[in-house]
Amino acid sequence: MSSSSSPKAVVPRQPVTPWPLALPPLDTNLRELAEAQGAGRFFSVWEKLATTELAEVKTEKEDEGFTVFTVSDETWLENIPQGNVDPLELDPILQRLVVATQLVLGPLGPHNLLPNQDSRGYKQ
């Protein structure tokens, strides 16, 4: 028996904190910059996750700043099975996992950089 309904988000069986995931508001300027550099896919996932029960946007988090660690859109496409269903677009659990591991509250400081990176984290 199959079902055509979209996946429903459910609370995991093991403890996951924080629940729901607290997100800063999506920064449209950063999104546009990332899209121009071929790395906008993460922001689409962030936007979709923010509409689910698995996350909530906290405007007070905006002042803390954040750092995004992601891969290019091309790399996402290489690693996502091709077909009718795109789990990054449709699976809220995967969206939460992606955002929770690629968005870190707080700014990236010089103490976090490798020797060959500039202040934005790019290789020199």
Coordinates of C-alpha atoms in Angstrom, one line a residue, residues 1-121:
M1 CA 0.0 0.0 0.0
S2 CA 1.5 3.4 -0.9
S3 CA 0.6 6.9 0.0
S4 CA 1.0 10.0 -2.1
S5 CA 1.0 12.4 0.8
S6 CA 4.1 14.4 1.7
P7 CA 6.2 13.3 4.7
K8 CA 5.0 14.6 8.0
A9 CA 7.5 15.9 10.6
V10 CA 7.5 14.0 13.8
V11 CA 9.4 14.4 17.1
P12 CA 12.3 12.0 17.1
R13 CA 12.4 9.1 19.4
Q14 CA 15.6 10.1 21.0
P15 CA 16.2 13.5 22.7
V16 CA 17.2 16.2 20.2
T17 CA 18.0 19.7 21.4
P18 CA 17.1 22.4 20.9
W19 CA 13.5 21.5 19.9
P20 CA 12.2 23.1 17.8
L21 CA 15.4 24.4 16.2
A22 CA 15.8 28.1 16.8
L23 CA 16.8 30.0 13.6
P24 CA 17.7 33.6 13.0
P25 CA 15.7 35.3 10.3
L26 CA 16.9 34.4 6.8
D27 CA 19.3 37.1 5.6
T28 CA 18.2 37.9 2.0
N29 CA 21.4 39.8 1.2
L30 CA 23.5 36.8 2.2
R31 CA 21.2 34.6 0.2
E32 CA 21.6 36.7 -2.9
L33 CA 25.4 36.7 -2.5
A34 CA 25.4 32.9 -2.1
E35 CA 23.2 32.4 -5.1
A36 CA 25.5 34.5 -7.2
Q37 CA 28.4 32.3 -6.1
G38 CA 26.5 29.1 -6.8
A39 CA 25.7 28.2 -3.2
G40 CA 22.1 29.2 -2.8
R41 CA 20.6 25.7 -2.2
F42 CA 21.2 25.9 1.5
F43 CA 19.1 29.0 1.8
S44 CA 16.2 27.3 0.0
V45 CA 16.3 24.5 2.6
W46 CA 16.5 27.1 5.5
E47 CA 13.4 28.9 4.1
K48 CA 11.4 25.7 3.8
L49 CA 12.5 24.4 7.3
A50 CA 11.3 27.7 8.8
T51 CA 7.8 26.9 7.7
T52 CA 7.6 23.6 9.6
E53 CA 7.1 22.7 13.2
L54 CA 10.7 21.5 13.4
A55 CA 12.1 25.0 13.6
E56 CA 11.1 28.5 14.7
V57 CA 12.5 31.8 13.7
K58 CA 13.7 33.8 16.6
T59 CA 14.2 37.5 15.8
E60 CA 16.3 38.0 18.9
K61 CA 18.9 35.6 17.4
E62 CA 19.4 38.1 14.6
D63 CA 21.7 40.3 16.7
E64 CA 24.0 37.3 17.6
G65 CA 25.0 36.8 14.0
F66 CA 25.6 33.5 12.4
T67 CA 28.0 31.6 10.2
V68 CA 26.9 29.2 7.4
F69 CA 29.1 26.3 6.3
T70 CA 27.8 24.7 3.1
V71 CA 28.7 23.3 -0.2
S72 CA 28.0 24.5 -3.8
D73 CA 24.7 23.8 -5.4
E74 CA 26.6 21.5 -7.9
T75 CA 27.9 19.4 -5.0
W76 CA 24.4 19.0 -3.6
L77 CA 23.2 17.8 -7.0
E78 CA 26.0 15.3 -7.2
N79 CA 25.0 13.8 -3.9
I80 CA 21.2 13.9 -4.1
P81 CA 19.6 11.0 -6.0
Q82 CA 18.1 12.3 -9.3
G83 CA 14.4 11.5 -9.9
N84 CA 11.0 12.9 -9.1
V85 CA 11.5 13.5 -5.4
D86 CA 14.2 15.8 -4.0
P87 CA 14.6 15.1 -0.3
L88 CA 16.1 18.5 0.3
E89 CA 13.0 20.1 -0.9
L90 CA 10.4 17.8 0.5
D91 CA 11.8 16.1 3.7
P92 CA 11.5 18.4 6.7
I93 CA 13.6 16.0 8.9
L94 CA 16.5 16.1 6.4
Q95 CA 16.1 19.9 6.2
R96 CA 16.4 20.2 9.9
L97 CA 19.6 18.0 9.9
V98 CA 21.1 20.1 7.1
V99 CA 20.4 23.4 8.7
A100 CA 21.3 22.3 12.2
T101 CA 24.8 21.2 11.0
Q102 CA 25.5 24.0 8.5
L103 CA 24.2 27.1 10.4
V104 CA 26.1 28.1 13.5
L105 CA 25.1 31.0 15.8
G106 CA 27.8 33.5 16.2
P107 CA 30.2 35.2 13.8
L108 CA 33.3 33.5 12.4
G109 CA 36.3 35.1 14.0
P110 CA 40.0 35.1 13.1
H111 CA 40.6 32.5 15.8
N112 CA 38.4 30.0 13.8
L113 CA 40.3 30.4 10.5
L114 CA 42.9 28.1 9.0
P115 CA 46.2 29.8 8.1
N116 CA 45.4 30.0 4.3
Q117 CA 41.9 31.6 4.7
D118 CA 40.8 35.2 4.5
S119 CA 38.4 36.8 7.0
R120 CA 35.4 35.4 5.1
G121 CA 36.7 31.9 5.3

